[in-house]
């Protein structure tokens, strides 16, 4: 019984002890919760205290504000997972368990739902609240609003996406360098170096992709920008491709800040093709200059200097082209044999000339087959030659040739040899443009070598010719007054020179000089004075021409110069120089000095259509006649007047008149003018009306001109034009002119040609040139409906408008074969009506004033 009581007491004591323990634990828990609640309240960050199932135990004011619920009691007791966007709640529950298990979980991002339904981005860190025994009591959640940061990150991602979208498909290379490594490179930039972007980004730096000699340049450019000394710069450098080849690049880079660091962002262009194109262009230009220089030098070489000049030229071309050997082979025995006559070799390259003599061209069938056809023989790699060129390959391999090019030397359509270039130390590529230039050089050498032989032959021939004909020329072929050769000598000399020119293929030109109006010099000062002037001119010509040119006094006022070897361009230069000097030279004696005007013609072979030696004078005469038509005193070649020479005149009357006028131009101006005016009166033979009409038209035109107070010379020109305004009717058929009924359209169209015919007749006479517009345009109308060109208003010269008014009034008041003339008043009425349409109203009013004064 006692034992039972003791047992109950013990149990009671244990119960009391357990009760007190639980009381103390509850108190401790309460203290802990109150402590955490206090911490939650005073924390500057949003904090939520959850129980182990995720319900909210406590929140601070910052959390309330963040959630938008207004007061804490609306949150306390609420399921914390309900504040998380539905798609992430399972992950949140899992993370709560991990926090309870591990004690802490840091910086997990969620989308939280606010009271008004909007959402925010938050970063959550959580930790376990434990009791004194270390058991989990609650979970403390610290929230951080990262909505602004997330918006910035989204913008950053969008910008990066745009950047990549633009750059990935860009033609130009784009790169970013950070700490001397590529952190970005688009496919276009990587392709320049023969890589893929992933092979470069983060693995290679700029210097590893730079040709070693240019690494210093690239390093300096990067350092300047990274140190802030230079924001942006453009420069060119040589890069190294993956396969080891060199690529030329153009870079434009700028220093920028990225993630707080100073990096370089730039673009990259592959300029290799452009660089090589420019280099080739410069090379071609320099090559063309070289050809021009050699051409000039060869022209000036004598026959004795040609061999030395060719050897020097081979060295110049060889060094310029960067080859190891340059040479010339000449064909002989109708192309069956060839000899290496000229050769240049670079240092340490053995010459081959001595052993390459008297070679059988048939042994090199492949190569010579091309060259004899005038084709360039280009072998970029001797080692790759096929069996067709077995002999050539063996020979060139023996000479250690890696690449070569041979161009045919063509003279007068025949291949006389070939020019060759060998590359011994390396294979060499010649572009098509350079190959064409080499052909030009080949032709230059061909002409020079042919000229050497021709010069020798000519020299020998000349010596013989001089010996046998010297005395004869002195006695028979000289002009007595000037001492120059005469026209007899010319016939012989031009035949010989023309034969030589045809045989050698060299050009030949004849310069013919005709003194303009020299007859007036004789008329004014006498023939003795004229002879003195001609002697002085002959002396001046002798001093100005080349020593091998021949000067001939062809006629009284005509001189001819034969210029061997001169083409049209060279002869024109000489002719213009003669013309310029003679024009300003004072000829004569102490008492009288005169200056000469001259017309100069140049006829050239092979440029002009010359088949016989006599054609030189024929063409020169045609040129001079055309020059005289336009006033003379100039220099022309056949090319200058070729189009004019092809024109023909269809009307026989006009052609006869022109021929007569061309002869009249050789007389004094006054005599010619008088002849023209006298000839104009012969129109009365065809049309008596025209003769009377002209007299009255001249009267009215002169009176109108006076009223305009024009200068005296201008009034005289209007008077002369009025006299000649119907001169062109000489080219109209008599049937049309004398027809008594109204003209048909065809006949009227024929009549309309007379202003143009009149102008054409007078145009060769230079002192009538100023009145030609008055004659040509006197049938133009003020409103533009006249003929021949439809001019209107003040486009029509005043002189033509005056003659038109005078002509119209006189026509109205004159009797015609098919009608009676108007009275003065009727005519004035019609003139007023035509004013402003057919006629110039101002001129019409002046005529009316004139008529008012006249009775």
mmCIF file of C-alpha atoms in Angstrom, residues 299-650:
data_model
loop_
_atom_site.group_PDB
_atom_site.id
_atom_site.type_symbol
_atom_site.label_atom_id
_atom_site.label_comp_id
_atom_site.label_asym_id
_atom_site.label_seq_id
_atom_site.Cartn_x
_atom_site.Cartn_y
_atom_site.Cartn_z
ATOM 1 C CA UNK A 299 62.428 57.139 -131.532
ATOM 2 C CA UNK A 300 65.480 59.263 -130.816
ATOM 3 C CA UNK A 301 68.018 56.438 -131.146
ATOM 4 C CA UNK A 302 70.258 56.279 -134.161
ATOM 5 C CA UNK A 303 70.898 52.953 -135.892
ATOM 6 C CA UNK A 304 74.251 52.658 -134.097
ATOM 7 C CA UNK A 305 72.614 53.188 -130.696
ATOM 8 C CA UNK A 306 69.727 50.755 -131.109
ATOM 9 C CA UNK A 307 71.549 47.611 -129.861
ATOM 10 C CA UNK A 308 72.717 49.374 -126.723
ATOM 11 C CA UNK A 309 69.256 50.844 -126.233
ATOM 12 C CA UNK A 310 67.549 47.445 -126.534
ATOM 13 C CA UNK A 311 69.848 45.855 -123.934
ATOM 14 C CA UNK A 312 69.244 48.742 -121.551
ATOM 15 C CA UNK A 313 65.494 48.477 -122.111
ATOM 16 C CA UNK A 314 65.501 44.731 -121.384
ATOM 17 C CA UNK A 315 67.132 45.420 -118.022
ATOM 18 C CA UNK A 316 64.687 48.216 -117.170
ATOM 19 C CA UNK A 317 61.643 46.095 -118.058
ATOM 20 C CA UNK A 318 63.025 42.973 -116.385
ATOM 21 C CA UNK A 319 63.722 44.758 -113.100
ATOM 22 C CA UNK A 320 60.382 46.528 -113.184
ATOM 23 C CA UNK A 321 58.465 43.295 -113.866
ATOM 24 C CA UNK A 322 60.393 41.452 -111.160
ATOM 25 C CA UNK A 323 61.608 38.684 -113.478
ATOM 26 C CA UNK A 324 64.974 36.948 -113.566
ATOM 27 C CA UNK A 325 65.652 37.003 -117.286
ATOM 28 C CA UNK A 326 64.412 39.015 -120.273
ATOM 29 C CA UNK A 327 65.450 38.339 -123.864
ATOM 30 C CA UNK A 328 64.679 38.683 -127.563
ATOM 31 C CA UNK A 329 64.739 35.952 -130.200
ATOM 32 C CA UNK A 330 64.796 36.889 -133.903
ATOM 33 C CA UNK A 331 63.459 34.571 -136.611
ATOM 34 C CA UNK A 332 65.271 34.075 -139.908
ATOM 35 C CA UNK A 333 65.258 31.818 -142.944
ATOM 36 C CA UNK A 334 61.497 32.270 -143.345
ATOM 37 C CA UNK A 335 60.905 31.373 -139.700
ATOM 38 C CA UNK A 336 62.809 28.089 -139.761
ATOM 39 C CA UNK A 337 65.663 29.326 -137.558
ATOM 40 C CA UNK A 338 65.913 31.608 -134.525
ATOM 41 C CA UNK A 339 68.690 33.298 -132.556
ATOM 42 C CA UNK A 340 68.794 34.769 -129.060
ATOM 43 C CA UNK A 341 70.248 38.189 -129.992
ATOM 44 C CA UNK A 342 69.534 40.189 -126.823
ATOM 45 C CA UNK A 343 69.448 39.102 -123.165
ATOM 46 C CA UNK A 344 69.451 40.515 -119.634
ATOM 47 C CA UNK A 345 69.799 38.418 -116.477
ATOM 48 C CA UNK A 346 69.272 39.281 -112.815
ATOM 49 C CA UNK A 347 72.246 38.809 -110.418
ATOM 50 C CA UNK A 348 73.176 35.146 -109.845
ATOM 51 C CA UNK A 349 70.955 34.034 -112.746
ATOM 52 C CA UNK A 350 73.080 32.323 -115.429
ATOM 53 C CA UNK A 351 72.807 33.732 -118.993
ATOM 54 C CA UNK A 352 71.660 31.429 -121.823
ATOM 55 C CA UNK A 353 72.289 33.543 -124.914
ATOM 56 C CA UNK A 354 75.488 31.884 -126.172
ATOM 57 C CA UNK A 355 73.990 28.396 -126.336
ATOM 58 C CA UNK A 356 70.669 29.570 -127.787
ATOM 59 C CA UNK A 357 71.875 30.361 -131.327
ATOM 60 C CA UNK A 358 70.904 28.881 -134.680
ATOM 61 C CA UNK A 359 68.004 26.957 -133.143
ATOM 62 C CA UNK A 360 65.562 24.977 -135.275
ATOM 63 C CA UNK A 361 62.103 26.389 -134.582
ATOM 64 C CA UNK A 362 60.534 23.093 -135.619
ATOM 65 C CA UNK A 363 62.005 21.451 -132.530
ATOM 66 C CA UNK A 364 59.766 23.627 -130.354
ATOM 67 C CA UNK A 365 56.538 22.972 -132.214
ATOM 68 C CA UNK A 366 54.169 23.650 -129.301
ATOM 69 C CA UNK A 367 55.611 27.043 -128.336
ATOM 70 C CA UNK A 368 56.419 28.262 -131.848
ATOM 71 C CA UNK A 369 53.001 27.159 -133.081
ATOM 72 C CA UNK A 370 51.438 29.714 -130.753
ATOM 73 C CA UNK A 371 53.970 32.480 -131.365
ATOM 74 C CA UNK A 372 53.894 32.216 -135.186
ATOM 75 C CA UNK A 373 50.122 32.632 -135.012
ATOM 76 C CA UNK A 374 50.630 35.878 -133.135
ATOM 77 C CA UNK A 375 49.467 34.413 -129.811
ATOM 78 C CA UNK A 376 51.010 35.089 -126.412
ATOM 79 C CA UNK A 377 52.659 32.012 -124.927
ATOM 80 C CA UNK A 378 52.083 32.192 -121.148
ATOM 81 C CA UNK A 379 53.215 29.378 -118.820
ATOM 82 C CA UNK A 380 52.485 30.127 -115.144
ATOM 83 C CA UNK A 381 53.953 26.789 -114.027
ATOM 84 C CA UNK A 382 56.469 24.908 -116.169
ATOM 85 C CA UNK A 383 56.181 21.834 -113.947
ATOM 86 C CA UNK A 384 52.511 21.428 -114.916
ATOM 87 C CA UNK A 385 53.091 21.374 -118.691
ATOM 88 C CA UNK A 386 51.534 18.395 -120.470
ATOM 89 C CA UNK A 387 53.131 15.917 -122.870
ATOM 90 C CA UNK A 388 52.299 18.221 -125.803
ATOM 91 C CA UNK A 389 55.080 20.512 -124.627
ATOM 92 C CA UNK A 390 57.593 17.801 -123.722
ATOM 93 C CA UNK A 391 60.561 19.370 -125.531
ATOM 94 C CA UNK A 392 59.821 22.820 -124.175
ATOM 95 C CA UNK A 393 59.377 21.496 -120.644
ATOM 96 C CA UNK A 394 62.759 19.723 -120.790
ATOM 97 C CA UNK A 395 64.527 22.844 -122.097
ATOM 98 C CA UNK A 396 62.934 25.191 -119.575
ATOM 99 C CA UNK A 397 63.542 22.773 -116.717
ATOM 100 C CA UNK A 398 67.212 22.673 -117.770
ATOM 101 C CA UNK A 399 67.254 26.464 -117.539
ATOM 102 C CA UNK A 400 65.541 26.178 -114.101
ATOM 103 C CA UNK A 401 62.594 28.240 -115.299
ATOM 104 C CA UNK A 402 59.492 28.067 -113.109
ATOM 105 C CA UNK A 403 57.249 30.487 -115.045
ATOM 106 C CA UNK A 404 57.631 32.343 -118.323
ATOM 107 C CA UNK A 405 55.826 34.442 -120.872
ATOM 108 C CA UNK A 406 56.707 35.006 -124.544
ATOM 109 C CA UNK A 407 54.968 37.639 -126.663
ATOM 110 C CA UNK A 408 55.262 37.738 -130.464
ATOM 111 C CA UNK A 409 57.025 40.691 -132.111
ATOM 112 C CA UNK A 410 54.904 41.596 -135.111
ATOM 113 C CA UNK A 411 56.026 43.948 -137.855
ATOM 114 C CA UNK A 412 53.845 44.729 -140.870
ATOM 115 C CA UNK A 413 51.622 41.743 -140.077
ATOM 116 C CA UNK A 414 54.484 39.227 -139.847
ATOM 117 C CA UNK A 415 56.039 37.678 -136.717
ATOM 118 C CA UNK A 416 59.764 38.535 -136.815
ATOM 119 C CA UNK A 417 60.631 37.171 -133.376
ATOM 120 C CA UNK A 418 59.480 37.154 -129.777
ATOM 121 C CA UNK A 419 60.145 38.895 -126.475
ATOM 122 C CA UNK A 420 60.472 36.633 -123.432
ATOM 123 C CA UNK A 421 60.486 36.900 -119.634
ATOM 124 C CA UNK A 422 61.573 34.064 -117.295
ATOM 125 C CA UNK A 423 60.999 33.660 -113.554
ATOM 126 C CA UNK A 424 63.651 31.321 -112.165
ATOM 127 C CA UNK A 425 63.437 31.782 -108.402
ATOM 128 C CA UNK A 426 59.656 31.513 -108.002
ATOM 129 C CA UNK A 427 56.463 30.949 -109.915
ATOM 130 C CA UNK A 428 55.013 34.215 -111.227
ATOM 131 C CA UNK A 429 51.571 35.304 -112.372
ATOM 132 C CA UNK A 430 51.063 37.893 -115.111
ATOM 133 C CA UNK A 431 47.560 39.403 -115.292
ATOM 134 C CA UNK A 432 45.816 39.743 -118.643
ATOM 135 C CA UNK A 433 46.310 43.535 -118.572
ATOM 136 C CA UNK A 434 50.049 43.150 -118.030
ATOM 137 C CA UNK A 435 50.241 40.554 -120.792
ATOM 138 C CA UNK A 436 48.641 43.067 -123.169
ATOM 139 C CA UNK A 437 51.180 45.701 -122.131
ATOM 140 C CA UNK A 438 53.998 43.236 -122.759
ATOM 141 C CA UNK A 439 52.652 42.728 -126.293
ATOM 142 C CA UNK A 440 52.883 46.488 -126.824
ATOM 143 C CA UNK A 441 56.507 46.367 -125.692
ATOM 144 C CA UNK A 442 57.080 43.486 -128.100
ATOM 145 C CA UNK A 443 55.738 45.560 -130.986
ATOM 146 C CA UNK A 444 57.910 48.460 -129.853
ATOM 147 C CA UNK A 445 60.995 46.266 -130.018
ATOM 148 C CA UNK A 446 59.873 44.877 -133.392
ATOM 149 C CA UNK A 447 59.557 48.362 -134.876
ATOM 150 C CA UNK A 448 62.893 49.403 -133.434
ATOM 151 C CA UNK A 449 64.768 46.349 -134.731
ATOM 152 C CA UNK A 450 63.118 46.688 -138.149
ATOM 153 C CA UNK A 451 63.975 50.380 -138.198
ATOM 154 C CA UNK A 452 67.582 49.543 -137.416
ATOM 155 C CA UNK A 453 67.801 47.376 -140.518
ATOM 156 C CA UNK A 454 65.856 49.848 -142.629
ATOM 157 C CA UNK A 455 67.987 52.728 -141.461
ATOM 158 C CA UNK A 456 71.081 50.839 -142.563
ATOM 159 C CA UNK A 457 69.535 50.144 -145.945
ATOM 160 C CA UNK A 458 68.328 53.707 -146.280
ATOM 161 C CA UNK A 459 71.710 55.055 -145.286
ATOM 162 C CA UNK A 460 73.410 52.973 -147.916
ATOM 163 C CA UNK A 461 70.815 53.941 -150.517
ATOM 164 C CA UNK A 462 71.083 57.589 -149.640
ATOM 165 C CA UNK A 463 74.834 57.589 -150.041
ATOM 166 C CA UNK A 464 74.539 56.155 -153.506
ATOM 167 C CA UNK A 465 71.727 58.521 -154.363
ATOM 168 C CA UNK A 466 73.643 61.535 -153.157
ATOM 169 C CA UNK A 467 76.698 60.630 -155.207
ATOM 170 C CA UNK A 468 74.825 60.154 -158.477
ATOM 171 C CA UNK A 469 72.304 62.988 -158.240
ATOM 172 C CA UNK A 470 73.949 65.774 -156.307
ATOM 173 C CA UNK A 471 75.118 67.739 -159.300
ATOM 174 C CA UNK A 472 71.894 67.208 -161.211
ATOM 175 C CA UNK A 473 69.800 68.448 -158.330
ATOM 176 C CA UNK A 474 71.941 71.537 -157.977
ATOM 177 C CA UNK A 475 71.649 72.399 -161.634
ATOM 178 C CA UNK A 476 68.144 71.366 -162.545
ATOM 179 C CA UNK A 477 66.069 70.988 -159.417
ATOM 180 C CA UNK A 478 66.572 74.343 -157.668
ATOM 181 C CA UNK A 479 64.353 77.424 -157.692
ATOM 182 C CA UNK A 480 66.303 80.432 -158.992
ATOM 183 C CA UNK A 481 64.796 83.065 -156.649
ATOM 184 C CA UNK A 482 64.741 81.201 -153.305
ATOM 185 C CA UNK A 483 67.409 78.522 -153.697
ATOM 186 C CA UNK A 484 64.891 75.907 -152.624
ATOM 187 C CA UNK A 485 64.057 72.775 -154.574
ATOM 188 C CA UNK A 486 61.448 73.306 -157.289
ATOM 189 C CA UNK A 487 58.382 71.335 -158.325
ATOM 190 C CA UNK A 488 60.440 69.108 -160.652
ATOM 191 C CA UNK A 489 62.412 67.914 -157.656
ATOM 192 C CA UNK A 490 59.218 67.363 -155.698
ATOM 193 C CA UNK A 491 57.858 64.836 -158.202
ATOM 194 C CA UNK A 492 60.999 62.735 -157.858
ATOM 195 C CA UNK A 493 61.431 63.153 -154.125
ATOM 196 C CA UNK A 494 57.846 62.384 -153.165
ATOM 197 C CA UNK A 495 57.863 59.229 -155.279
ATOM 198 C CA UNK A 496 61.052 57.995 -153.585
ATOM 199 C CA UNK A 497 59.846 58.853 -150.101
ATOM 200 C CA UNK A 498 56.442 57.296 -150.703
ATOM 201 C CA UNK A 499 58.011 54.067 -151.971
ATOM 202 C CA UNK A 500 60.244 53.910 -148.904
ATOM 203 C CA UNK A 501 57.319 54.627 -146.580
ATOM 204 C CA UNK A 502 55.215 51.838 -148.093
ATOM 205 C CA UNK A 503 58.104 49.387 -147.900
ATOM 206 C CA UNK A 504 59.125 50.217 -144.341
ATOM 207 C CA UNK A 505 55.676 50.896 -142.964
ATOM 208 C CA UNK A 506 56.815 54.227 -141.584
ATOM 209 C CA UNK A 507 54.597 57.305 -141.904
ATOM 210 C CA UNK A 508 55.124 60.122 -144.408
ATOM 211 C CA UNK A 509 53.539 63.578 -144.471
ATOM 212 C CA UNK A 510 53.486 66.554 -146.824
ATOM 213 C CA UNK A 511 52.916 70.090 -145.578
ATOM 214 C CA UNK A 512 51.659 72.533 -148.214
ATOM 215 C CA UNK A 513 51.759 76.293 -147.564
ATOM 216 C CA UNK A 514 49.781 78.823 -149.624
ATOM 217 C CA UNK A 515 50.255 82.544 -148.909
ATOM 218 C CA UNK A 516 46.893 84.306 -148.567
ATOM 219 C CA UNK A 517 46.409 87.488 -150.651
ATOM 220 C CA UNK A 518 50.115 87.649 -151.596
ATOM 221 C CA UNK A 519 49.094 89.230 -154.885
ATOM 222 C CA UNK A 520 48.188 92.382 -152.927
ATOM 223 C CA UNK A 521 51.789 92.531 -151.624
ATOM 224 C CA UNK A 522 53.091 92.534 -155.204
ATOM 225 C CA UNK A 523 50.431 95.043 -156.279
ATOM 226 C CA UNK A 524 51.218 97.472 -153.459
ATOM 227 C CA UNK A 525 54.990 97.156 -153.126
ATOM 228 C CA UNK A 526 56.026 95.687 -156.453
ATOM 229 C CA UNK A 527 57.310 92.300 -157.597
ATOM 230 C CA UNK A 528 60.867 93.036 -156.518
ATOM 231 C CA UNK A 529 59.692 93.514 -152.934
ATOM 232 C CA UNK A 530 57.607 90.320 -153.241
ATOM 233 C CA UNK A 531 60.711 88.357 -154.317
ATOM 234 C CA UNK A 532 62.579 89.650 -151.254
ATOM 235 C CA UNK A 533 59.747 88.470 -148.989
ATOM 236 C CA UNK A 534 59.720 85.015 -150.627
ATOM 237 C CA UNK A 535 63.500 84.643 -150.150
ATOM 238 C CA UNK A 536 63.187 85.605 -146.497
ATOM 239 C CA UNK A 537 60.343 83.124 -146.052
ATOM 240 C CA UNK A 538 62.435 80.362 -147.679
ATOM 241 C CA UNK A 539 65.325 81.119 -145.313
ATOM 242 C CA UNK A 540 62.997 81.048 -142.281
ATOM 243 C CA UNK A 541 61.484 77.712 -143.340
ATOM 244 C CA UNK A 542 64.950 76.195 -143.791
ATOM 245 C CA UNK A 543 65.883 77.087 -140.221
ATOM 246 C CA UNK A 544 62.674 75.722 -138.722
ATOM 247 C CA UNK A 545 62.298 72.274 -140.295
ATOM 248 C CA UNK A 546 64.235 69.132 -139.416
ATOM 249 C CA UNK A 547 67.500 68.504 -141.200
ATOM 250 C CA UNK A 548 66.064 65.605 -143.205
ATOM 251 C CA UNK A 549 62.843 67.421 -144.203
ATOM 252 C CA UNK A 550 62.722 68.735 -147.765
ATOM 253 C CA UNK A 551 61.395 72.195 -148.672
ATOM 254 C CA UNK A 552 60.116 72.860 -152.191
ATOM 255 C CA UNK A 553 58.848 76.030 -153.793
ATOM 256 C CA UNK A 554 55.987 74.362 -155.569
ATOM 257 C CA UNK A 555 54.511 77.451 -157.270
ATOM 258 C CA UNK A 556 54.585 81.212 -157.115
ATOM 259 C CA UNK A 557 53.047 81.480 -153.635
ATOM 260 C CA UNK A 558 53.044 77.796 -152.686
ATOM 261 C CA UNK A 559 55.632 75.881 -150.698
ATOM 262 C CA UNK A 560 55.741 72.165 -149.912
ATOM 263 C CA UNK A 561 57.613 70.388 -147.114
ATOM 264 C CA UNK A 562 58.181 66.617 -147.272
ATOM 265 C CA UNK A 563 58.496 65.185 -143.729
ATOM 266 C CA UNK A 564 59.697 61.528 -143.754
ATOM 267 C CA UNK A 565 58.797 59.496 -140.653
ATOM 268 C CA UNK A 566 56.212 62.043 -139.502
ATOM 269 C CA UNK A 567 52.647 60.861 -139.034
ATOM 270 C CA UNK A 568 49.695 63.226 -139.159
ATOM 271 C CA UNK A 569 49.993 64.319 -135.515
ATOM 272 C CA UNK A 570 53.718 65.103 -135.756
ATOM 273 C CA UNK A 571 53.278 66.884 -139.092
ATOM 274 C CA UNK A 572 50.428 68.979 -137.666
ATOM 275 C CA UNK A 573 52.634 70.041 -134.763
ATOM 276 C CA UNK A 574 55.345 71.161 -137.206
ATOM 277 C CA UNK A 575 52.786 72.873 -139.477
ATOM 278 C CA UNK A 576 51.244 74.821 -136.610
ATOM 279 C CA UNK A 577 54.677 75.882 -135.385
ATOM 280 C CA UNK A 578 55.548 77.163 -138.862
ATOM 281 C CA UNK A 579 52.187 78.957 -139.134
ATOM 282 C CA UNK A 580 52.549 80.621 -135.721
ATOM 283 C CA UNK A 581 56.118 81.822 -136.352
ATOM 284 C CA UNK A 582 55.489 83.089 -139.891
ATOM 285 C CA UNK A 583 52.341 85.012 -138.886
ATOM 286 C CA UNK A 584 54.241 87.179 -136.399
ATOM 287 C CA UNK A 585 57.442 87.550 -138.443
ATOM 288 C CA UNK A 586 58.139 90.904 -140.131
ATOM 289 C CA UNK A 587 59.201 90.431 -143.752
ATOM 290 C CA UNK A 588 60.595 93.033 -146.114
ATOM 291 C CA UNK A 589 63.274 95.741 -145.966
ATOM 292 C CA UNK A 590 64.012 98.883 -144.025
ATOM 293 C CA UNK A 591 61.388 101.030 -145.747
ATOM 294 C CA UNK A 592 58.556 98.512 -145.833
ATOM 295 C CA UNK A 593 57.613 95.654 -143.511
ATOM 296 C CA UNK A 594 54.725 93.213 -143.993
ATOM 297 C CA UNK A 595 53.274 90.254 -142.152
ATOM 298 C CA UNK A 596 51.971 87.297 -144.072
ATOM 299 C CA UNK A 597 48.801 85.284 -143.731
ATOM 300 C CA UNK A 598 48.987 81.692 -144.848
ATOM 301 C CA UNK A 599 46.847 78.605 -145.242
ATOM 302 C CA UNK A 600 48.568 75.319 -144.381
ATOM 303 C CA UNK A 601 47.439 71.823 -145.398
ATOM 304 C CA UNK A 602 48.779 68.498 -144.090
ATOM 305 C CA UNK A 603 48.416 65.261 -146.064
ATOM 306 C CA UNK A 604 49.662 62.080 -144.391
ATOM 307 C CA UNK A 605 50.355 58.432 -145.154
ATOM 308 C CA UNK A 606 49.017 56.018 -144.025
ATOM 309 C CA UNK A 607 46.256 58.024 -142.277
ATOM 310 C CA UNK A 608 44.795 59.602 -145.437
ATOM 311 C CA UNK A 609 43.549 57.760 -148.515
ATOM 312 C CA UNK A 610 46.848 57.952 -150.418
ATOM 313 C CA UNK A 611 47.579 55.291 -153.021
ATOM 314 C CA UNK A 612 49.967 57.216 -155.278
ATOM 315 C CA UNK A 613 52.584 59.850 -154.573
ATOM 316 C CA UNK A 614 50.525 62.348 -156.583
ATOM 317 C CA UNK A 615 47.702 61.969 -154.062
ATOM 318 C CA UNK A 616 49.658 64.036 -151.531
ATOM 319 C CA UNK A 617 49.307 67.196 -153.664
ATOM 320 C CA UNK A 618 45.765 66.315 -154.677
ATOM 321 C CA UNK A 619 44.623 66.043 -151.058
ATOM 322 C CA UNK A 620 46.635 69.080 -149.985
ATOM 323 C CA UNK A 621 45.003 71.135 -152.774
ATOM 324 C CA UNK A 622 41.539 69.977 -151.666
ATOM 325 C CA UNK A 623 42.334 70.987 -148.079
ATOM 326 C CA UNK A 624 43.602 74.418 -149.176
ATOM 327 C CA UNK A 625 40.518 75.035 -151.314
ATOM 328 C CA UNK A 626 38.312 74.274 -148.316
ATOM 329 C CA UNK A 627 40.448 76.543 -146.145
ATOM 330 C CA UNK A 628 40.061 79.383 -148.649
ATOM 331 C CA UNK A 629 36.279 78.847 -148.525
ATOM 332 C CA UNK A 630 36.312 79.679 -144.817
ATOM 333 C CA UNK A 631 38.741 82.610 -144.999
ATOM 334 C CA UNK A 632 42.063 80.765 -144.913
ATOM 335 C CA UNK A 633 44.764 81.725 -142.398
ATOM 336 C CA UNK A 634 44.733 78.395 -140.522
ATOM 337 C CA UNK A 635 46.163 74.853 -140.444
ATOM 338 C CA UNK A 636 44.095 71.795 -141.429
ATOM 339 C CA UNK A 637 44.605 68.124 -142.147
ATOM 340 C CA UNK A 638 42.467 65.923 -144.364
ATOM 341 C CA UNK A 639 40.694 64.642 -141.247
ATOM 342 C CA UNK A 640 39.527 68.183 -140.435
ATOM 343 C CA UNK A 641 37.725 68.614 -143.743
ATOM 344 C CA UNK A 642 36.887 65.007 -144.560
ATOM 345 C CA UNK A 643 33.172 65.382 -143.837
ATOM 346 C CA UNK A 644 33.006 68.603 -145.775
ATOM 347 C CA UNK A 645 34.779 66.986 -148.739
ATOM 348 C CA UNK A 646 32.127 64.246 -148.815
ATOM 349 C CA UNK A 647 29.310 66.749 -149.283
ATOM 350 C CA UNK A 648 28.080 67.309 -152.823
ATOM 351 C CA UNK A 649 26.044 70.006 -154.460
ATOM 352 C CA UNK A 650 23.046 68.749 -156.446
#
